[in-house]
Coordinates of C-alpha atoms in Angstrom, one line a residue:
M1 CA 4.4 9.5 20.1
E2 CA 6.0 12.3 22.1
M3 CA 8.3 11.8 25.1
S4 CA 5.7 13.2 27.4
E5 CA 3.3 10.5 26.3
L6 CA 5.8 7.8 26.6
T7 CA 6.7 8.9 30.1
A8 CA 3.1 8.8 31.1
L9 CA 2.7 5.4 29.6
L10 CA 5.8 3.7 31.1
T11 CA 4.5 3.6 34.6
P12 CA 2.8 0.6 36.4
D13 CA -0.6 2.4 36.2
G14 CA -0.1 3.4 32.5
L15 CA 0.9 -0.1 31.4
R16 CA -1.9 -1.7 33.4
L17 CA -4.4 0.7 31.7
L18 CA -3.0 -0.3 28.3
D19 CA -3.6 -4.0 29.0
E20 CA -7.1 -3.3 30.3
V21 CA -8.0 -1.4 27.1
G22 CA -6.8 -4.2 24.9
T23 CA -6.5 -3.7 21.1
I24 CA -8.5 -1.1 19.2
S25 CA -9.1 -1.9 15.5
S26 CA -11.2 1.0 14.1
T27 CA -11.2 4.7 14.2
G28 CA -14.7 4.6 15.7
E29 CA -13.3 2.5 18.6
V30 CA -10.5 5.1 19.0
A31 CA -13.0 7.9 19.5
Q32 CA -15.0 5.9 22.0
A33 CA -11.9 4.9 24.0
V34 CA -10.6 8.5 24.2
S35 CA -14.0 9.7 25.4
R36 CA -14.2 6.9 28.0
L37 CA -10.7 7.4 29.4
R38 CA -10.9 11.2 29.5
G39 CA -14.2 10.8 31.3
A40 CA -12.5 8.6 33.9
G41 CA -10.1 11.4 34.7
H42 CA -6.9 10.2 33.0
S43 CA -4.5 12.8 31.7
P44 CA -4.5 13.8 28.0
D45 CA -0.9 12.5 27.5
L46 CA -1.8 9.1 29.0
V47 CA -5.0 8.8 27.1
S48 CA -3.2 9.7 23.8
A49 CA -0.5 7.2 24.5
V50 CA -2.8 4.3 25.6
V51 CA -5.2 4.7 22.8
G52 CA -2.5 5.1 20.2
Q53 CA -0.7 2.0 21.4
A54 CA -3.9 0.0 21.5
H55 CA -4.6 0.9 17.9
L56 CA -1.0 0.2 16.8
R57 CA -1.0 -3.2 18.6
A58 CA -4.0 -4.2 16.5
K59 CA -2.1 -3.3 13.3
G60 CA 1.1 -4.8 14.6
A61 CA -0.5 -8.3 14.7
A62 CA 0.0 -8.6 10.9
K63 CA 3.8 -8.5 11.4
F64 CA 4.3 -9.7 14.9
G65 CA 1.3 -12.0 15.6
G66 CA 0.6 -12.5 19.3
F67 CA 3.8 -10.8 20.3
A68 CA 2.2 -7.5 19.3
E69 CA -0.1 -7.6 22.4
R70 CA 2.9 -7.0 24.6
M71 CA 4.9 -4.6 22.4
L72 CA 5.1 -0.9 22.1
F73 CA 5.2 0.9 18.7
T74 CA 5.5 4.1 16.8
R75 CA 3.5 4.4 13.6
A76 CA 6.6 5.0 11.5
G77 CA 8.5 2.2 13.3
L78 CA 5.7 -0.3 12.7
E79 CA 5.6 0.6 9.0
Q80 CA 9.3 0.0 8.6
A81 CA 9.6 -3.0 10.9
T82 CA 10.6 -6.4 9.5
R83 CA 7.9 -9.1 9.8
L84 CA 8.9 -11.4 12.7
G85 CA 8.8 -14.5 10.5
V86 CA 11.2 -12.8 8.0
A87 CA 13.5 -11.5 10.8
A88 CA 13.6 -15.0 12.3
R89 CA 15.0 -16.4 9.0
H90 CA 17.6 -13.6 9.0
A91 CA 18.6 -14.6 12.5
G92 CA 18.9 -18.2 11.4
R93 CA 21.4 -17.2 8.7
M94 CA 23.4 -15.4 11.4
R95 CA 23.5 -18.5 13.6
R96 CA 24.5 -20.8 10.7
A97 CA 27.3 -18.4 9.8
G98 CA 28.7 -18.7 13.4
I99 CA 27.7 -15.2 14.5
E100 CA 27.4 -14.8 18.3
R101 CA 27.2 -11.0 18.8
V102 CA 25.3 -8.7 16.4
A103 CA 24.7 -5.0 16.4
D104 CA 21.3 -3.8 15.0
L105 CA 22.2 -0.3 14.0
G106 CA 19.0 1.7 13.3
C107 CA 17.0 -0.8 15.2
G108 CA 13.7 1.1 15.1
I109 CA 11.2 -0.5 17.5
G110 CA 13.4 -3.6 17.8
G111 CA 11.7 -6.0 15.4
D112 CA 14.9 -7.5 14.0
A113 CA 16.7 -7.4 17.4
L114 CA 13.8 -9.4 18.9
A115 CA 14.4 -12.2 16.3
F116 CA 18.2 -12.1 16.9
A117 CA 17.8 -12.3 20.6
G118 CA 15.2 -15.0 20.3
A119 CA 17.7 -17.0 18.3
G120 CA 20.3 -16.8 21.1
L121 CA 22.4 -14.0 19.8
A122 CA 23.8 -11.3 22.0
V123 CA 22.3 -8.0 20.6
S124 CA 23.4 -4.4 20.8
A125 CA 20.6 -2.3 19.4
V126 CA 21.1 1.4 18.5
D127 CA 18.7 4.1 17.3
A128 CA 19.2 7.8 16.7
D129 CA 15.7 8.7 17.9
E130 CA 15.3 8.9 21.7
V131 CA 11.7 7.9 21.8
T132 CA 12.2 5.0 19.4
A133 CA 15.2 3.7 21.3
A134 CA 13.2 3.8 24.6
I135 CA 10.4 1.7 22.9
A136 CA 13.0 -0.7 21.6
A137 CA 14.4 -1.1 25.1
Y138 CA 10.9 -1.9 26.4
N139 CA 10.3 -4.5 23.6
L140 CA 13.7 -6.2 24.3
A141 CA 13.5 -6.1 28.1
P142 CA 12.4 -9.8 28.4
F143 CA 15.9 -10.8 27.1
G144 CA 17.7 -9.0 29.9
G145 CA 21.4 -8.6 29.5
D146 CA 21.5 -10.4 26.2
A147 CA 19.9 -7.4 24.5
E148 CA 21.0 -3.9 25.2
V149 CA 19.6 -0.8 23.6
R150 CA 21.5 2.5 23.2
H151 CA 20.4 6.0 22.0
G152 CA 22.9 7.0 19.4
T153 CA 23.9 6.9 15.7
A154 CA 25.0 3.9 13.7
E155 CA 28.2 5.7 12.8
S156 CA 29.2 6.2 16.4
F157 CA 28.9 2.6 17.4
D158 CA 32.2 0.7 17.9
V159 CA 31.6 -2.3 15.6
A160 CA 34.8 -4.0 17.1
Q161 CA 32.5 -5.2 19.9
V162 CA 30.4 -7.5 17.6
D163 CA 30.8 -10.2 15.0
A164 CA 28.3 -8.8 12.5
V165 CA 26.1 -5.8 11.9
W166 CA 22.5 -5.6 10.8
L167 CA 21.6 -2.3 9.1
D168 CA 18.2 -0.9 8.3
P169 CA 18.9 2.6 6.9
A170 CA 16.1 5.0 7.6
R171 CA 14.2 5.4 4.3
R172 CA 11.8 8.0 5.6
T173 CA 12.1 11.4 7.2
A174 CA 12.6 11.5 10.9
G175 CA 9.6 11.3 13.2
H176 CA 7.2 8.9 14.8
S177 CA 4.0 9.3 12.8
E178 CA 3.6 11.4 9.7
T179 CA 6.7 10.6 7.6
R180 CA 7.6 10.5 3.9
R181 CA 10.0 8.4 1.9
V182 CA 13.4 9.9 1.0
V183 CA 15.6 9.2 -1.9
A184 CA 18.5 6.8 -1.5
S185 CA 21.1 9.6 -1.3
D186 CA 19.3 10.8 1.9
Y187 CA 19.3 7.4 3.8
S188 CA 20.6 7.4 7.3
P189 CA 23.1 6.1 7.8
S190 CA 24.2 6.7 4.2
L191 CA 24.6 3.8 1.8
D192 CA 28.2 4.8 1.1
W193 CA 28.9 4.3 4.8
A194 CA 26.9 1.0 4.9
F195 CA 28.5 -0.4 1.8
S196 CA 32.0 0.5 3.1
L197 CA 31.3 -1.3 6.4
A198 CA 30.1 -4.3 4.5
E199 CA 33.5 -4.5 2.8
R200 CA 35.2 -4.8 6.2
M201 CA 33.0 -7.2 8.1
P202 CA 29.9 -9.4 7.9
V203 CA 26.9 -7.2 7.4
G204 CA 23.2 -7.5 6.4
I205 CA 21.7 -4.4 4.9
K206 CA 17.9 -4.1 4.5
L207 CA 16.7 -2.1 1.6
G208 CA 13.4 -1.5 -0.2
P209 CA 12.7 -4.2 -2.8
A210 CA 12.7 -1.7 -5.7
H211 CA 16.1 -0.4 -4.9
D212 CA 18.2 0.5 -7.9
R213 CA 20.0 -2.7 -8.9
D214 CA 22.8 -0.9 -10.6
S215 CA 23.9 0.6 -7.3
L216 CA 24.3 -2.7 -5.5
P217 CA 27.8 -3.9 -4.6
T218 CA 28.9 -6.6 -7.0
D219 CA 30.5 -8.8 -4.3
A220 CA 27.5 -9.0 -2.0
E221 CA 24.6 -11.6 -2.1
A222 CA 21.4 -9.8 -3.0
Q223 CA 18.3 -11.6 -1.6
W224 CA 14.8 -10.4 -2.4
V225 CA 12.1 -11.6 0.1
S226 CA 8.4 -12.0 -0.4
A227 CA 5.9 -12.9 2.3
D228 CA 2.5 -14.2 1.5
G229 CA 2.6 -12.8 -2.0
S230 CA 4.1 -9.3 -1.3
V231 CA 7.8 -8.5 -1.9
V232 CA 8.8 -6.9 1.4
E233 CA 12.5 -6.3 1.2
L234 CA 15.9 -6.6 -0.4
V235 CA 18.7 -7.7 1.8
L236 CA 22.4 -7.4 0.9
W237 CA 24.7 -9.9 2.7
S238 CA 28.5 -9.6 3.0
G239 CA 31.4 -11.5 4.5
V240 CA 30.5 -14.9 6.0
L241 CA 26.8 -14.0 5.8
A242 CA 27.0 -14.2 2.0
R243 CA 26.9 -17.7 0.7
E244 CA 29.8 -18.9 -1.5
G245 CA 29.2 -18.4 -5.2
L246 CA 25.7 -16.9 -4.8
R247 CA 24.8 -13.3 -5.9
R248 CA 21.1 -13.6 -6.5
S249 CA 18.4 -15.2 -4.4
A250 CA 14.6 -15.1 -4.1
L251 CA 13.2 -16.2 -0.7
V252 CA 9.5 -16.9 -1.0
I253 CA 7.6 -17.3 2.4
R254 CA 4.0 -18.4 2.5
G255 CA 2.7 -19.0 6.0
D256 CA 5.2 -21.1 7.9
E257 CA 6.8 -22.5 4.8
S258 CA 9.6 -21.0 2.8
H259 CA 11.3 -21.8 -0.5
E260 CA 14.4 -20.3 -2.0
L261 CA 15.8 -20.0 -5.5
T262 CA 19.5 -19.1 -5.8
A263 CA 22.0 -18.3 -8.5
G264 CA 25.4 -16.9 -9.2
A265 CA 24.0 -14.2 -11.4
D266 CA 20.9 -13.0 -13.2
A267 CA 19.3 -15.9 -15.0
E268 CA 19.3 -16.1 -18.8
D269 CA 15.9 -15.3 -20.2
A270 CA 13.6 -18.1 -21.3
H271 CA 12.5 -18.4 -24.9
V272 CA 9.2 -16.8 -26.1
R273 CA 6.4 -19.2 -27.1
E274 CA 2.7 -19.2 -27.9
L275 CA 0.2 -19.4 -25.1
G276 CA -0.1 -23.0 -23.9
A277 CA -2.4 -25.0 -21.7
F278 CA -1.0 -23.3 -18.5
L279 CA -0.1 -19.7 -17.5
H280 CA 2.4 -19.1 -14.7
E281 CA 2.8 -15.9 -12.8
P282 CA 6.3 -15.7 -11.1
D283 CA 6.5 -14.5 -7.5
G284 CA 7.6 -10.9 -7.2
A285 CA 10.8 -11.9 -5.4
V286 CA 11.7 -14.1 -8.4
I287 CA 11.0 -11.2 -10.8
R288 CA 13.0 -8.7 -8.7
A289 CA 15.9 -11.2 -8.5
R290 CA 15.7 -11.7 -12.3
L291 CA 15.5 -15.5 -12.0
I292 CA 12.4 -15.9 -14.1
G293 CA 14.4 -17.9 -16.7
D294 CA 15.5 -20.5 -14.2
V295 CA 11.9 -21.0 -13.0
A296 CA 10.7 -21.3 -16.6
R297 CA 13.1 -24.1 -17.4
T298 CA 12.0 -26.1 -14.3
L299 CA 8.4 -25.8 -15.6
D300 CA 9.3 -26.5 -19.3
A301 CA 7.7 -23.1 -20.0
G302 CA 8.6 -20.0 -22.0
M303 CA 7.8 -16.3 -21.9
L304 CA 4.4 -15.2 -23.2
D305 CA 6.0 -11.9 -24.1
P306 CA 9.7 -11.0 -23.7
K307 CA 8.9 -7.8 -21.7
I308 CA 6.1 -9.2 -19.5
A309 CA 6.6 -11.6 -16.5
Y310 CA 4.1 -14.3 -17.5
L311 CA 5.3 -17.8 -18.4
T312 CA 3.3 -20.4 -20.4
G313 CA 3.6 -24.0 -21.2
D314 CA 1.8 -27.3 -21.7
A315 CA 3.2 -29.3 -18.8
A316 CA 0.9 -29.9 -15.9
V317 CA 3.4 -28.8 -13.3
T318 CA 3.8 -25.9 -10.9
S319 CA 6.3 -24.6 -8.4
P320 CA 6.5 -22.6 -5.1
F321 CA 7.9 -19.8 -7.1
V322 CA 4.8 -19.2 -9.3
Q323 CA 1.1 -19.1 -9.2
S324 CA -0.2 -21.4 -11.9
F325 CA -3.5 -21.3 -13.9
R326 CA -5.1 -23.7 -16.3
V327 CA -6.2 -21.8 -19.4
R328 CA -9.9 -22.1 -20.4
E329 CA -10.4 -19.5 -23.1
V330 CA -8.8 -16.5 -24.7
T331 CA -10.6 -13.5 -26.0
A332 CA -10.1 -9.8 -26.8
A333 CA -9.5 -7.6 -23.8
N334 CA -12.7 -5.6 -24.1
P335 CA -15.7 -5.8 -21.8
K336 CA -18.1 -7.0 -24.6
A337 CA -16.0 -9.9 -25.6
I338 CA -15.2 -10.8 -22.0
N339 CA -18.9 -10.7 -21.0
T340 CA -19.7 -13.2 -23.7
V341 CA -17.1 -15.6 -22.4
L342 CA -18.2 -15.1 -18.8
R343 CA -21.9 -15.8 -19.7
A344 CA -20.9 -19.0 -21.6
N345 CA -18.9 -20.2 -18.6
D346 CA -21.5 -19.2 -16.0
I347 CA -19.0 -17.1 -14.1
G348 CA -20.3 -15.1 -11.1
T349 CA -17.1 -14.8 -9.0
L350 CA -14.0 -13.5 -10.8
E351 CA -10.4 -12.8 -9.7
I352 CA -8.9 -10.2 -12.0
K353 CA -5.1 -10.0 -12.6
K354 CA -3.2 -7.8 -15.0
R355 CA 0.3 -7.3 -16.3
G356 CA 1.4 -5.1 -19.2
M357 CA -1.9 -3.3 -19.5
D358 CA -2.8 0.1 -18.1
V359 CA -6.1 -1.1 -16.5
D360 CA -7.6 -0.5 -13.0
P361 CA -9.0 -3.9 -12.1
A362 CA -11.6 -2.4 -9.8
A363 CA -12.9 -0.1 -12.4
F364 CA -12.8 -2.8 -15.1
R365 CA -14.8 -5.1 -12.9
K366 CA -17.8 -2.7 -13.0
K367 CA -18.0 -3.2 -16.7
L368 CA -18.5 -7.0 -16.4
H369 CA -21.7 -9.0 -15.9
L370 CA -21.0 -11.5 -13.1
R371 CA -24.3 -13.4 -12.6
G372 CA -23.3 -17.1 -12.8
A373 CA -22.6 -19.7 -10.2
A374 CA -19.0 -20.6 -11.1
S375 CA -15.7 -18.9 -10.4
A376 CA -12.5 -18.2 -12.4
T377 CA -9.5 -15.9 -12.9
L378 CA -9.3 -13.3 -15.6
V379 CA -5.8 -12.4 -16.7
L380 CA -5.5 -9.2 -18.7
T381 CA -2.2 -8.9 -20.6
R382 CA -0.7 -8.4 -24.0
V383 CA 1.7 -10.1 -26.5
G384 CA 3.4 -7.4 -28.5
D385 CA 0.7 -5.0 -29.4
R386 CA -2.1 -7.5 -29.0
R387 CA -4.2 -7.1 -25.9
M388 CA -5.8 -10.3 -24.7
A389 CA -8.0 -11.6 -21.9
I390 CA -7.3 -15.1 -20.6
L391 CA -10.0 -16.9 -18.6
A392 CA -8.3 -19.5 -16.4
D393 CA -8.6 -21.6 -13.2
R394 CA -6.0 -21.6 -10.4
V395 CA -4.1 -24.8 -10.2

């Protein structure tokens, strides 16, 4: 979004028109809306802004639920924004640590700041991009004086004004729409600056979940977060925001429920054992946090292969930190052998999972004969050099 578009939108008539248009879900609806609004005599800037926002609001529902219907977005800002349910849990940590005033430096469209303000914290939100800061100000306006937004850089903010800082370093090139990822050395603000600040005061730093573990500060708590099966972020916590004695945690969120696994260090690996009656797939946050061994021991399970994140055991137990499957049959990982097993089990609906094999599940599915009435899960994996296909049922 350009400033001219935002200026056209942020008027009573512009916002009224946006509410009248509602959400737009498809590119076909975008074209129809543009044609209709231009035909009604609205300016090109207003039409572009209204239609763009209506489309982004539809996409924003996945992260912000019903709140998206009253928010403004940039495409890049929405991509990088923290899901509201995740941000609310970060805000809860701030409250439990006794934080009253927080600065959200690099606030983007204000997703984290919304959660902080909603939890009763006084928020100072800062963004280096003028358009993005203006959008954050609109999104935070319902909180009045408890949430202020400034246009400026993270480095220029006087952190003496607050009790804690939240940092979401920009991991993409500057812009509102077509951006690309940058390497860690090009983050803004720089990680050196962020880590230095974390040594002096309570700070939460949001990073990508695949961030290089070797570069993480050794005295911070590293928390990997997954939401509904996807690992969405890594957060480093320092000062009073880091819990005593904890250096690794995996927060697993599914719907409104959350479960957390914590440890003082990476877990010791579990032993390797033969495939048992059950196969367990650890959540991605558990894998990233390297806490697979701890989960394995709670399940009385071992590793199927020392280099592949599948657990196996004979105990009929499961955990919030894994997806569990009851093993039916094992066969060679080739379409002919698998089709024989599928026919024998009358399988017509098949979920395909893979780990440790260079296979495209969509392409592999086309080689299978799925004509039965039953359903199952097919796990393609390997033990050492042996490739295997495991037909199983979700527990």
